[in-house]
Each structure stands twice: as C-alpha cells, then as structure tokens.
Amino acid sequence: MKSLTLEEQIYFCKYHDVDTSLHTTIGIKEQDVPNLVKKFKEIRNI
C-alpha cells in the first residue's frame, strides 16, 4: 500500500466516498480504500 503524505491523507479522508478515481488523483488502488478508511478511523478514535 502506498504511503500517503499529510496532504494526500486529508484529501483521502475528505473525498474517499466521492472521488471515484483516487487511483489517478493520489495513486491509491481501489482495493486499498477500505483498509485506509479503517486505518484512519482507528487513528481518529485514539
């Protein structure tokens, strides 16, 4: 899985459910999206 910059993380968290082309926008594979959503939700709950 690609390591995201802070800017990319912010974009991902804001638009992951709207941007259907994250693979071209910030280089995330579609199959990685659910794992990243889970990861960022877990971090937020700390």
CSV table of N, CA and C in Angstrom, one decimal:
chain,number,residue,atom,x,y,z
A,1,MET,N,0.8,-1.2,0.0
A,1,MET,CA,0.0,0.0,0.0
A,1,MET,C,0.9,1.2,0.0
A,2,LYS,N,0.5,2.2,-0.7
A,2,LYS,CA,1.2,3.5,-0.9
A,2,LYS,C,1.2,4.3,0.4
A,3,SER,N,2.3,4.9,0.8
A,3,SER,CA,2.4,5.7,1.9
A,3,SER,C,1.9,7.1,1.5
A,4,LEU,N,1.0,7.7,2.2
A,4,LEU,CA,0.4,9.0,1.8
A,4,LEU,C,1.0,10.2,2.6
A,5,THR,N,1.2,11.3,1.9
A,5,THR,CA,1.6,12.5,2.5
A,5,THR,C,0.5,13.0,3.4
A,6,LEU,N,0.7,14.0,4.2
A,6,LEU,CA,-0.3,14.6,5.0
A,6,LEU,C,-1.4,15.2,4.1
A,7,GLU,N,-1.0,15.9,3.1
A,7,GLU,CA,-1.9,16.5,2.2
A,7,GLU,C,-2.8,15.4,1.5
A,8,GLU,N,-2.2,14.3,1.1
A,8,GLU,CA,-3.0,13.2,0.5
A,8,GLU,C,-3.9,12.5,1.5
A,9,GLN,N,-3.5,12.4,2.7
A,9,GLN,CA,-4.4,11.8,3.8
A,9,GLN,C,-5.6,12.7,4.0
A,10,ILE,N,-5.4,14.0,4.0
A,10,ILE,CA,-6.5,14.9,4.2
A,10,ILE,C,-7.5,14.8,3.0
A,11,TYR,N,-6.9,14.8,1.8
A,11,TYR,CA,-7.8,14.7,0.6
A,11,TYR,C,-8.5,13.4,0.7
A,12,PHE,N,-7.8,12.3,1.0
A,12,PHE,CA,-8.5,11.0,1.1
A,12,PHE,C,-9.6,11.0,2.1
A,13,CYS,N,-9.4,11.5,3.3
A,13,CYS,CA,-10.4,11.5,4.3
A,13,CYS,C,-11.6,12.3,3.9
A,14,LYS,N,-11.4,13.4,3.2
A,14,LYS,CA,-12.4,14.3,2.8
A,14,LYS,C,-13.2,13.7,1.6
A,15,TYR,N,-12.6,13.1,0.7
A,15,TYR,CA,-13.2,12.7,-0.6
A,15,TYR,C,-13.3,11.3,-1.0
A,16,HIS,N,-12.9,10.4,-0.1
A,16,HIS,CA,-12.8,8.9,-0.4
A,16,HIS,C,-14.2,8.4,-0.9
A,17,ASP,N,-15.3,8.9,-0.4
A,17,ASP,CA,-16.6,8.4,-0.8
A,17,ASP,C,-17.1,9.1,-2.0
A,18,VAL,N,-16.5,10.2,-2.5
A,18,VAL,CA,-16.9,11.0,-3.6
A,18,VAL,C,-16.1,10.8,-4.9
A,19,ASP,N,-14.8,10.8,-4.6
A,19,ASP,CA,-13.8,10.7,-5.7
A,19,ASP,C,-13.6,9.2,-6.2
A,20,THR,N,-14.2,8.9,-7.3
A,20,THR,CA,-14.1,7.5,-7.8
A,20,THR,C,-12.8,7.2,-8.6
A,21,SER,N,-11.9,8.2,-8.7
A,21,SER,CA,-10.7,8.0,-9.4
A,21,SER,C,-9.5,8.3,-8.4
A,22,LEU,N,-9.5,7.8,-7.2
A,22,LEU,CA,-8.4,8.0,-6.3
A,22,LEU,C,-7.1,7.5,-6.8
A,23,HIS,N,-7.2,6.5,-7.7
A,23,HIS,CA,-6.0,5.9,-8.2
A,23,HIS,C,-5.3,6.9,-9.1
A,24,THR,N,-6.0,7.8,-9.8
A,24,THR,CA,-5.3,8.8,-10.6
A,24,THR,C,-5.1,10.1,-9.8
A,25,THR,N,-5.9,10.4,-8.9
A,25,THR,CA,-5.8,11.6,-8.1
A,25,THR,C,-4.6,11.6,-7.1
A,26,ILE,N,-4.6,10.5,-6.3
A,26,ILE,CA,-3.5,10.4,-5.4
A,26,ILE,C,-2.8,9.1,-5.4
A,27,GLY,N,-3.1,8.2,-6.3
A,27,GLY,CA,-2.3,7.0,-6.5
A,27,GLY,C,-2.7,5.9,-5.6
A,28,ILE,N,-4.0,5.8,-5.2
A,28,ILE,CA,-4.5,4.7,-4.3
A,28,ILE,C,-5.2,3.7,-5.1
A,29,LYS,N,-4.9,2.5,-5.0
A,29,LYS,CA,-5.7,1.4,-5.7
A,29,LYS,C,-7.0,1.3,-5.0
A,30,GLU,N,-8.0,1.0,-5.8
A,30,GLU,CA,-9.4,0.9,-5.3
A,30,GLU,C,-9.6,-0.1,-4.2
A,31,GLN,N,-8.8,-1.3,-4.3
A,31,GLN,CA,-8.9,-2.3,-3.3
A,31,GLN,C,-8.3,-1.8,-1.9
A,32,ASP,N,-7.5,-0.8,-1.9
A,32,ASP,CA,-6.8,-0.3,-0.7
A,32,ASP,C,-7.7,0.7,0.1
A,33,VAL,N,-8.8,1.2,-0.6
A,33,VAL,CA,-9.6,2.2,0.0
A,33,VAL,C,-10.2,1.7,1.3
A,34,PRO,N,-10.9,0.6,1.4
A,34,PRO,CA,-11.5,0.1,2.7
A,34,PRO,C,-10.5,0.0,3.8
A,35,ASN,N,-9.3,-0.5,3.5
A,35,ASN,CA,-8.3,-0.6,4.6
A,35,ASN,C,-7.8,0.8,5.1
A,36,LEU,N,-7.7,1.7,4.2
A,36,LEU,CA,-7.3,3.1,4.6
A,36,LEU,C,-8.4,3.8,5.4
A,37,VAL,N,-9.6,3.6,5.0
A,37,VAL,CA,-10.7,4.1,5.8
A,37,VAL,C,-10.7,3.6,7.2
A,38,LYS,N,-10.5,2.3,7.3
A,38,LYS,CA,-10.5,1.6,8.6
A,38,LYS,C,-9.3,2.2,9.5
A,39,LYS,N,-8.1,2.3,8.8
A,39,LYS,CA,-6.9,2.8,9.5
A,39,LYS,C,-7.1,4.2,10.0
A,40,PHE,N,-7.7,5.1,9.2
A,40,PHE,CA,-7.8,6.5,9.6
A,40,PHE,C,-8.9,6.6,10.7
A,41,LYS,N,-10.0,5.8,10.6
A,41,LYS,CA,-11.0,5.8,11.7
A,41,LYS,C,-10.4,5.4,13.0
A,42,GLU,N,-9.5,4.3,13.0
A,42,GLU,CA,-8.9,3.9,14.2
A,42,GLU,C,-8.0,4.9,14.8
A,43,ILE,N,-7.2,5.6,14.0
A,43,ILE,CA,-6.3,6.7,14.4
A,43,ILE,C,-7.1,7.8,15.1
A,44,ARG,N,-8.3,8.1,14.5
A,44,ARG,CA,-9.1,9.2,15.0
A,44,ARG,C,-9.7,8.9,16.3
A,45,ASN,N,-9.9,7.6,16.6
A,45,ASN,CA,-10.5,7.2,17.9
A,45,ASN,C,-9.5,7.1,19.0
A,46,ILE,N,-8.3,7.3,18.8
A,46,ILE,CA,-7.3,7.2,19.8
A,46,ILE,C,-7.4,8.3,20.8
